[in-house]
PDB file of C-alpha atoms in Angstrom:
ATOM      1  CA  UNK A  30     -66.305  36.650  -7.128  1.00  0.00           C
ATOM      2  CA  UNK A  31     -63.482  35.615  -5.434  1.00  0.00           C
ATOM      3  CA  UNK A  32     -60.278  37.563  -5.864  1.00  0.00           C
ATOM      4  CA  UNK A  33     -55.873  36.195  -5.067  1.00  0.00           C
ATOM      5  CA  UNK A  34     -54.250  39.569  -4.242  1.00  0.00           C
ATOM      6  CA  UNK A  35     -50.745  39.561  -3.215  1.00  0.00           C
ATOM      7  CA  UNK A  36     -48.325  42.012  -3.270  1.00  0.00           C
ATOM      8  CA  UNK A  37     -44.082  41.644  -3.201  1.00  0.00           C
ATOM      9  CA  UNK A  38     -42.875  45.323  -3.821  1.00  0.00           C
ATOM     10  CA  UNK A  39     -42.295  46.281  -0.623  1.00  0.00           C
ATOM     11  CA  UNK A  40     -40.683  44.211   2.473  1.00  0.00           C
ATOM     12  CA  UNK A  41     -44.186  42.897   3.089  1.00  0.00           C
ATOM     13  CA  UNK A  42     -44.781  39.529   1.069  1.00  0.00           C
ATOM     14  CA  UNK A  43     -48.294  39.860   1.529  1.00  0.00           C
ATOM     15  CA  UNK A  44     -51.618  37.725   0.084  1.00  0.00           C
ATOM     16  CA  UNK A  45     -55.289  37.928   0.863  1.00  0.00           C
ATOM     17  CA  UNK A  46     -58.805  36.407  -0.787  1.00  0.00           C
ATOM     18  CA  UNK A  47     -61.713  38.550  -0.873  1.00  0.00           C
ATOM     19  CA  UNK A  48     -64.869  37.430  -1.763  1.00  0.00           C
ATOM     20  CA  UNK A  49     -66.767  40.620  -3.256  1.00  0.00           C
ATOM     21  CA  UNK A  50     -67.682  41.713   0.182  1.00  0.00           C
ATOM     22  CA  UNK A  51     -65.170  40.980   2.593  1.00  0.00           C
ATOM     23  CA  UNK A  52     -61.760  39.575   3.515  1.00  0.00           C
ATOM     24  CA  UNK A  53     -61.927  35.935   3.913  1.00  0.00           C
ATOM     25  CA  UNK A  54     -58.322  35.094   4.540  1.00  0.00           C
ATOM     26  CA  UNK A  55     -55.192  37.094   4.928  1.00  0.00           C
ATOM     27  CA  UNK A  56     -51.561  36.374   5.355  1.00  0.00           C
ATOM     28  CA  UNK A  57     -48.579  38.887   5.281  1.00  0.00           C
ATOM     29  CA  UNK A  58     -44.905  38.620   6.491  1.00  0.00           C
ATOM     30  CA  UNK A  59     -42.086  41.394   6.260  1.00  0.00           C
ATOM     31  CA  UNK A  60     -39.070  40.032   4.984  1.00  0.00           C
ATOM     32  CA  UNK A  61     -37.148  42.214   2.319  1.00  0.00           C
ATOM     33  CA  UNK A  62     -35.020  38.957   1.421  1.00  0.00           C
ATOM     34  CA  UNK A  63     -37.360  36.066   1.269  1.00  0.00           C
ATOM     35  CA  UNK A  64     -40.002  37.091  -1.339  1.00  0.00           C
ATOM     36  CA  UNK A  65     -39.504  34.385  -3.892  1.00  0.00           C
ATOM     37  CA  UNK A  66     -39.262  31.736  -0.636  1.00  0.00           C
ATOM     38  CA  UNK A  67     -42.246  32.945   1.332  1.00  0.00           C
ATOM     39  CA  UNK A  68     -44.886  33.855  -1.218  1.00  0.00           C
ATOM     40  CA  UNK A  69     -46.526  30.331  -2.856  1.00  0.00           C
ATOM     41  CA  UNK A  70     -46.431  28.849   1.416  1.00  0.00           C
ATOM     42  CA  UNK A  71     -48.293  32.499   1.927  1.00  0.00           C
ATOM     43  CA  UNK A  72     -50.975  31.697  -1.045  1.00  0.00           C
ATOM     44  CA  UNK A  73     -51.365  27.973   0.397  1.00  0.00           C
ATOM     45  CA  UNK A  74     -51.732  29.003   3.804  1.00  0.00           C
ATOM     46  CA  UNK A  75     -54.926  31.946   2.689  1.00  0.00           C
ATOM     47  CA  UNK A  76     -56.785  28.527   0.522  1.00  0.00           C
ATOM     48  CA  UNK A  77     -56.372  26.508   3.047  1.00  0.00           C
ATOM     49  CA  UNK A  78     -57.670  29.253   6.110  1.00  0.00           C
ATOM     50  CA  UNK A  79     -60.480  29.525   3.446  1.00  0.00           C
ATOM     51  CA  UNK A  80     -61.436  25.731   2.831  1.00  0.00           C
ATOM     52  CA  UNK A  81     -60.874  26.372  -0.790  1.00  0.00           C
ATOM     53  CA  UNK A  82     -58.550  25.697  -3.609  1.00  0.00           C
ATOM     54  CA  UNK A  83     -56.720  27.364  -6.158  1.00  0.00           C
ATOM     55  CA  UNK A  84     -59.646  26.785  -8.863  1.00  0.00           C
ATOM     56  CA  UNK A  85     -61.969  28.193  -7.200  1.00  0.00           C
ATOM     57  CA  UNK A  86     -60.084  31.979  -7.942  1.00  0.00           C
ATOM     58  CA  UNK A  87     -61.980  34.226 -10.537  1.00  0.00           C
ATOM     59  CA  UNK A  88     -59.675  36.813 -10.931  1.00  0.00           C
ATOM     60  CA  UNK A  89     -56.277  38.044  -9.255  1.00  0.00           C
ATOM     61  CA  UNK A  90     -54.804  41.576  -7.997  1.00  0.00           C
ATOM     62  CA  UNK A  91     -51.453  42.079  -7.622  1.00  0.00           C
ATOM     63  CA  UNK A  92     -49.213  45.020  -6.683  1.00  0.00           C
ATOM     64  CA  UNK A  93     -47.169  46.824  -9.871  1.00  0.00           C
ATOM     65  CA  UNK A  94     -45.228  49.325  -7.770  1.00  0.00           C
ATOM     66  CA  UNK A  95     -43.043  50.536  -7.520  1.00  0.00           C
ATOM     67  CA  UNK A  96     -41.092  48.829  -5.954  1.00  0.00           C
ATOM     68  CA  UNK A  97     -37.330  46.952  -6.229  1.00  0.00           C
ATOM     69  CA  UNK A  98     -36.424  44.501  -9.183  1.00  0.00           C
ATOM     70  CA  UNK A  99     -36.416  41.236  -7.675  1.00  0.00           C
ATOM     71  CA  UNK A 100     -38.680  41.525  -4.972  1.00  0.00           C
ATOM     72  CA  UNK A 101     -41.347  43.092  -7.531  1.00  0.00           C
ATOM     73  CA  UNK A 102     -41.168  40.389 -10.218  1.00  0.00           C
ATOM     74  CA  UNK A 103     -41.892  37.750  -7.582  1.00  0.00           C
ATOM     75  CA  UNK A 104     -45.821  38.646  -7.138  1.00  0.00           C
ATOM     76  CA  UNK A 105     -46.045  39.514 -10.959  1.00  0.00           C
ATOM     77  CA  UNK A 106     -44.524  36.508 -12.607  1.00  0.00           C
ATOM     78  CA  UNK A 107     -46.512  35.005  -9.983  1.00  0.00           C
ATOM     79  CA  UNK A 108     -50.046  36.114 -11.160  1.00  0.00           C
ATOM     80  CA  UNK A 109     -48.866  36.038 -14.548  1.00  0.00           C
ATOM     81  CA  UNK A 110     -48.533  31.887 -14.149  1.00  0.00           C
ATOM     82  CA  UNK A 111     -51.752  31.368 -12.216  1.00  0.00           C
ATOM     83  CA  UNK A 112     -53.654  33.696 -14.532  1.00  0.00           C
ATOM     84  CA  UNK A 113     -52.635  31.878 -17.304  1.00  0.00           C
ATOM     85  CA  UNK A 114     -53.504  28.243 -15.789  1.00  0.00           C
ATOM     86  CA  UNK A 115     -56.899  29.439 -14.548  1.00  0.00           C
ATOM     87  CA  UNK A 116     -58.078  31.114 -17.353  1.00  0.00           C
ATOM     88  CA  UNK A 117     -58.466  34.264 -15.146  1.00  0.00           C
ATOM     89  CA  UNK A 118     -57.776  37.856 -15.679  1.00  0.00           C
ATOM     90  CA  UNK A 119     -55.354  39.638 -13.410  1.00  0.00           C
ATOM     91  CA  UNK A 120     -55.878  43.248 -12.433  1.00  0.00           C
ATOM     92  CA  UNK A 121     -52.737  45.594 -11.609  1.00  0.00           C
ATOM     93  CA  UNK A 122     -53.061  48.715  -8.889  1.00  0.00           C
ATOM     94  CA  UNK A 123     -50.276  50.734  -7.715  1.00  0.00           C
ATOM     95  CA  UNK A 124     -48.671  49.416  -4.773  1.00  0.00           C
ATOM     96  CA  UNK A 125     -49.094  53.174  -3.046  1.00  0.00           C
ATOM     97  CA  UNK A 126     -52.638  52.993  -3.817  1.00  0.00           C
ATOM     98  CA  UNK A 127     -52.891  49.635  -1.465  1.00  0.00           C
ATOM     99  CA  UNK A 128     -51.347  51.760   1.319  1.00  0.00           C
ATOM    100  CA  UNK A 129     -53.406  54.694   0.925  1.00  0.00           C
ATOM    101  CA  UNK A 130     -56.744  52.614   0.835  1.00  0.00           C
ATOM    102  CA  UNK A 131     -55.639  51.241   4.161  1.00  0.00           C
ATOM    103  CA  UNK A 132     -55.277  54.483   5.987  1.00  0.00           C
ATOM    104  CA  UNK A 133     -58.628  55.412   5.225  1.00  0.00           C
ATOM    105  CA  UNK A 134     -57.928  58.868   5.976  1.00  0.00           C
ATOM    106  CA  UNK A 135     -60.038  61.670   4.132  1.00  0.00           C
ATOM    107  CA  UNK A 136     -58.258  64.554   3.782  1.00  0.00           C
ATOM    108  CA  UNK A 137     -55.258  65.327   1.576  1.00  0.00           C
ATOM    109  CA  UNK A 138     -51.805  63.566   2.544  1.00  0.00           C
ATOM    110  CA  UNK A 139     -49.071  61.068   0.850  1.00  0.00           C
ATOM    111  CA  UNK A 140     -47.848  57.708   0.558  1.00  0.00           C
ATOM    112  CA  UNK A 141     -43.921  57.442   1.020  1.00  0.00           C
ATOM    113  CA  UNK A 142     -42.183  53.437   0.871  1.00  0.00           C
ATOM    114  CA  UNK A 143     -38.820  52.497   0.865  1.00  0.00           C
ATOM    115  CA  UNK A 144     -36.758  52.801  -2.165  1.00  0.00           C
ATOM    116  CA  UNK A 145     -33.399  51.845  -1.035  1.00  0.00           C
ATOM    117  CA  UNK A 146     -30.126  54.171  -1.855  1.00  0.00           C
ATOM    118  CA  UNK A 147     -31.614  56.708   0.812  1.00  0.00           C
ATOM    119  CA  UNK A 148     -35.117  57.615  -1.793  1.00  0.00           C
ATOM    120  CA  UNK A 149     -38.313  56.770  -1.148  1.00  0.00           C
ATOM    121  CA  UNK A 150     -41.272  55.432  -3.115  1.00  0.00           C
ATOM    122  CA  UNK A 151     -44.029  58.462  -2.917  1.00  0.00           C
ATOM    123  CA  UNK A 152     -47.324  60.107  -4.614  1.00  0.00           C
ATOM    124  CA  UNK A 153     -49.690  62.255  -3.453  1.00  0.00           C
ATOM    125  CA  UNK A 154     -53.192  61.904  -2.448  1.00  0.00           C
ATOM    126  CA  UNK A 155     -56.820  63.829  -2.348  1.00  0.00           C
ATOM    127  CA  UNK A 156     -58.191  60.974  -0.125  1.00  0.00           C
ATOM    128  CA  UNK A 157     -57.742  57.213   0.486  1.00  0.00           C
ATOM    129  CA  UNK A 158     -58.887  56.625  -2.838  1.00  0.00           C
ATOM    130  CA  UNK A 159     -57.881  59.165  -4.871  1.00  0.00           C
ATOM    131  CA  UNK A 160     -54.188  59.715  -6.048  1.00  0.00           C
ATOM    132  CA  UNK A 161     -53.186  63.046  -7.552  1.00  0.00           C
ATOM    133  CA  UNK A 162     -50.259  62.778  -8.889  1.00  0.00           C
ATOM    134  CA  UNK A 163     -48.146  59.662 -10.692  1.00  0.00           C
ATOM    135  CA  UNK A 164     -45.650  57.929  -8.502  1.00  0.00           C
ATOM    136  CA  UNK A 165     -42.375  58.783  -8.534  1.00  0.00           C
ATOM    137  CA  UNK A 166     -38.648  57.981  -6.333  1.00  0.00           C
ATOM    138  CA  UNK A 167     -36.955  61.005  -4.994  1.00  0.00           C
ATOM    139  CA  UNK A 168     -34.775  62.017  -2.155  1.00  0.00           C
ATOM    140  CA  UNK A 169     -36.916  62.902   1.189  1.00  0.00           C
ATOM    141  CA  UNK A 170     -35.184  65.764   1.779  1.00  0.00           C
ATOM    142  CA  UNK A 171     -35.856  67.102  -2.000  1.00  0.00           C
ATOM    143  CA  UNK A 172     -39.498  66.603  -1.564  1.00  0.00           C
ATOM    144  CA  UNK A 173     -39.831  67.520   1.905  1.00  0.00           C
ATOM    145  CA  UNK A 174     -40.924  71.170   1.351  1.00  0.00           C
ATOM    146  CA  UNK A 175     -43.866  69.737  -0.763  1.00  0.00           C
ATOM    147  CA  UNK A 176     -45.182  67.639   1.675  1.00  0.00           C
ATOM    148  CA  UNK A 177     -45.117  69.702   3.897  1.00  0.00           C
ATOM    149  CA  UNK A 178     -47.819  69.880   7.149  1.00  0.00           C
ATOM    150  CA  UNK A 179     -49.054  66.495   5.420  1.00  0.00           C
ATOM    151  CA  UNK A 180     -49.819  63.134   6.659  1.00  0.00           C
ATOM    152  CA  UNK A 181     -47.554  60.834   5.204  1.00  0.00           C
ATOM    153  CA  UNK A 182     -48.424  56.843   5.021  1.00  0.00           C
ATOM    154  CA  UNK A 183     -45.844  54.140   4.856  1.00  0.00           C
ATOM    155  CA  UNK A 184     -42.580  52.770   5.692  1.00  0.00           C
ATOM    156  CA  UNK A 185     -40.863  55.410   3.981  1.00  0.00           C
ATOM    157  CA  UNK A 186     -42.091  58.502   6.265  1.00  0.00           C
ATOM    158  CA  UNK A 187     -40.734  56.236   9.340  1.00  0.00           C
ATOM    159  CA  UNK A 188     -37.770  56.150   8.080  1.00  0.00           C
ATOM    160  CA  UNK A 189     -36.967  59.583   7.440  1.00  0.00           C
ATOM    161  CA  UNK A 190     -39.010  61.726  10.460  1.00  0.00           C
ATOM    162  CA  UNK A 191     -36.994  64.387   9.570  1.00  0.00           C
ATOM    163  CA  UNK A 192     -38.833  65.127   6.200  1.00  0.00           C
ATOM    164  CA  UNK A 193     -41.959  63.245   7.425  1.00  0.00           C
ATOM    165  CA  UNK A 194     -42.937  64.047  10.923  1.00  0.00           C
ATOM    166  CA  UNK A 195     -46.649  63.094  10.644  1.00  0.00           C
ATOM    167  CA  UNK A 196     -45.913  59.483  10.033  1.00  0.00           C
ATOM    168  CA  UNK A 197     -48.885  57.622   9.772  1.00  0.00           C
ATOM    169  CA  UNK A 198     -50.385  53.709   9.616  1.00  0.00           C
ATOM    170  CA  UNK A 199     -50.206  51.647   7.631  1.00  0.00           C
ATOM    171  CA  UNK A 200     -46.510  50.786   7.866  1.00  0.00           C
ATOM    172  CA  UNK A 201     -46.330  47.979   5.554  1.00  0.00           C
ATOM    173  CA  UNK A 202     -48.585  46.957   2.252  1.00  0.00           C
ATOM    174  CA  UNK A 203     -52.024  44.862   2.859  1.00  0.00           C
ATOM    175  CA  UNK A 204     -52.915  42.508  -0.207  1.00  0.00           C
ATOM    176  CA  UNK A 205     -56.458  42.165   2.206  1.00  0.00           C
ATOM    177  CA  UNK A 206     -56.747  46.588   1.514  1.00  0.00           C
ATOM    178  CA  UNK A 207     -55.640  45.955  -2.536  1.00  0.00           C
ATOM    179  CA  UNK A 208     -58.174  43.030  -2.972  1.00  0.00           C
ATOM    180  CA  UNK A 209     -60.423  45.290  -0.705  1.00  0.00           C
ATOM    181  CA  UNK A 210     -59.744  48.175  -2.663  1.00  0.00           C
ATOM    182  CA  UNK A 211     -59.854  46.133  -6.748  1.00  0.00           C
ATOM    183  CA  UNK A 212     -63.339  44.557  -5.559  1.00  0.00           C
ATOM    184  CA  UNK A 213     -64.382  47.906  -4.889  1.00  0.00           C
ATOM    185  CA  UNK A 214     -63.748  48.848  -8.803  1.00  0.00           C
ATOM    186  CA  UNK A 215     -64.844  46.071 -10.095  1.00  0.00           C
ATOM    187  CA  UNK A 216     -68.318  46.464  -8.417  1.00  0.00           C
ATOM    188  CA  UNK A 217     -68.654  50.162  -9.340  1.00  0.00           C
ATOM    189  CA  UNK A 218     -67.743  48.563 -13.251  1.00  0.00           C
ATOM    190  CA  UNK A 219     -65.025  51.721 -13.013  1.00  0.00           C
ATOM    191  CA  UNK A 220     -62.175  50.045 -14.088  1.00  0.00           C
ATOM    192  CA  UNK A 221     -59.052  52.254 -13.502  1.00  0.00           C
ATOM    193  CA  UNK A 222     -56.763  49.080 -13.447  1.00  0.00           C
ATOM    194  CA  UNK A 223     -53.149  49.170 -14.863  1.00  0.00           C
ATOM    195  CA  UNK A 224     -51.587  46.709 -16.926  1.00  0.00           C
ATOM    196  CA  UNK A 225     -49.529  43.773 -14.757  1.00  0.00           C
ATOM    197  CA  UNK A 226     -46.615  45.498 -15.443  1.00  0.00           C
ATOM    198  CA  UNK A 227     -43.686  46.031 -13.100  1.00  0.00           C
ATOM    199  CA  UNK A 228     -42.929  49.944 -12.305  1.00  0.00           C
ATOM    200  CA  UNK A 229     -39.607  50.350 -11.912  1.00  0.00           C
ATOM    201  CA  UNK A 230     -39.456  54.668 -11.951  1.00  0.00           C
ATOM    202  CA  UNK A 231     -35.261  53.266 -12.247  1.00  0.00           C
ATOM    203  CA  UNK A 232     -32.777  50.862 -13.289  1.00  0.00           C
ATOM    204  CA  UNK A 233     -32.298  47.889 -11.320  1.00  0.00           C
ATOM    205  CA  UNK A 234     -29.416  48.060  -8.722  1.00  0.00           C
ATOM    206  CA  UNK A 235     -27.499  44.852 -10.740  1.00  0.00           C
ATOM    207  CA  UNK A 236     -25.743  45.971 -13.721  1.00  0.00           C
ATOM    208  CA  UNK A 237     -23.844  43.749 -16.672  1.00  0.00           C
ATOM    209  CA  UNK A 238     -20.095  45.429 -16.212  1.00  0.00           C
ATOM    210  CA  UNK A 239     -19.851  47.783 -19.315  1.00  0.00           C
ATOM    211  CA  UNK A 240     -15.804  46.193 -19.446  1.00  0.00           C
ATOM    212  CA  UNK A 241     -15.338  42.627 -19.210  1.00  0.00           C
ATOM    213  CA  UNK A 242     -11.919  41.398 -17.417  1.00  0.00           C
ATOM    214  CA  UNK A 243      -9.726  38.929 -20.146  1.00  0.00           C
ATOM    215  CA  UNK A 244      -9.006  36.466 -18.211  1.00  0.00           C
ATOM    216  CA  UNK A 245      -8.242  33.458 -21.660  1.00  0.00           C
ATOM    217  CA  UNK A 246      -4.165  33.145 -21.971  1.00  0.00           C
ATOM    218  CA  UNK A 247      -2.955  35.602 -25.386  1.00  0.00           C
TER     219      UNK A 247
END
C-alpha cells in the first residue's frame, strides 16, 4: 500500500505518503491564497523525500470538507486527475475528521475551522475517531452554549476564544493524520469513506449578478 493524501480546504495546502504503517513523507504550508500554486511543488517535493514516483501510488485520500470553493476544488480536481491516470481509487474523509484524528484526544470535544464571513467549520466528536454529528457552518456565538466546557480542535476555536476557550492542537489540517487515519480503515476493511465530493454546507462567495448592466449603444 502506498497512499497520496492531500488536503486544500483549509489554509493548510497540505500532502503526505503513507505506506500502510507509517508516514513516509510529509509536506504542508499555510497559505489561504496559494492553493492551486503550491500544491503539485508540495506532491513533488513528498516523491522525491520518498525516492519514489508518482506510479508507484495505489490509492489516494483527499480532504472533502468543508471547506471554501476554490481552495477546496484544488485537492479534489487534483485526485480526481491522478486517480484517473493511475488507475487508482481515491478515498474521501471529512476534512474535520483529519483534525480530530490528530488530536488524539479521548474524551468528547469538537472540531471548529475557519469558514470565513465570521462562521466556522464545526462537528462534534465522541473521540478522535468518532464523529457524532454531520458537519455543519454556523456562527460561534450561536453554537457556543453547545459546546460548552468542551475541547475544541482547530483554527476556528483560535479564532474566536470567546466561544471556544479550550482551544486545542492541531491548528491546521495534516494530510500525514488523513492518510494516517484512511490506512487505518482500509486495514480494518471498515470502509466509512465518502464520495470525492466537495462539501460546500453553502454557496460559494462569487455570484453571476442576477442584473446585467447594458452597456451596447440603443
Amino acid at each position: 500500500m502506498l497512499l497520496l493524501a492531500m488536503d486544500t480546504a483549509t489554509p493548510a495546502v497540505t500532502v503526505a505518503l503513507h505506506d500502510g504503517d507509517s508516514v513516509v513523507a510529509e509536506s504542508s504550508q499555510v497559505d489561504a491564497r496559494r492553493h492551486g500554486e503550491l500544491l503539485l511543488p508540495a506532491v513533488d517535493r513528498v516523491l522525491k523525500e520518498a525516492g519514489l514516483k508518482l506510479d508507484a501510488v495505489t490509492g489516494l485520500v483527499v480532504g472533502v470538507g468543508p471547506g471554501p470553493y476554490t481552495g477546496l476544488r484544488v485537492g479534489l480536481v487534483t485526485a480526481a486527475a491522478f486517480s484517473s491516470a493511475l488507475g487508482v481509487p481515491v478515498h474521501g474523509l471529512c476534512t474535520l475528521d483529519g483534525l480530530a484524528y490528530a488530536s488524539g484526544i479521548e474524551g468528547p470535544f469538537a472540531v471548529a475551522t475557519d469558514a470565513r464571513r465570521k462562521e466556522v467549520y464545526w462537528a462534534r466528536y465522541a473521540d478522535a475517531r468518532t464523529r457524532e454529528t454531520d458537519a455543519a457552518v454556523d456562527r460561534p456565538a450561536d453554537i457556543a452554549e453547545r459546546l460548552a466546557g468542551l475541547p475544541v480542535v482547530g483554527a476556528g476555536a483560535r479564532l474566536y476564544p470567546e466561544a471556544f476557550p479550550d482551544a486545542r492542537d492541531p491548528e491546521h489540517q495534516s494530510a500525514a493524520a488523513l492518510a494516517a487515519l484512511a490506512a487505518e480503515k482500509l486495514a480494518a476493511g471498515d470502509g466509512g469513506f465518502l464520495d470525492p465530493q466537495p462539501m460546500y454546507l453553502r454557496r460559494p462567495d462569487a455570484q453571476v449578478p442576477k442584473n446585467y448592466k447594458v452597456v451596447t449603444p440603443k
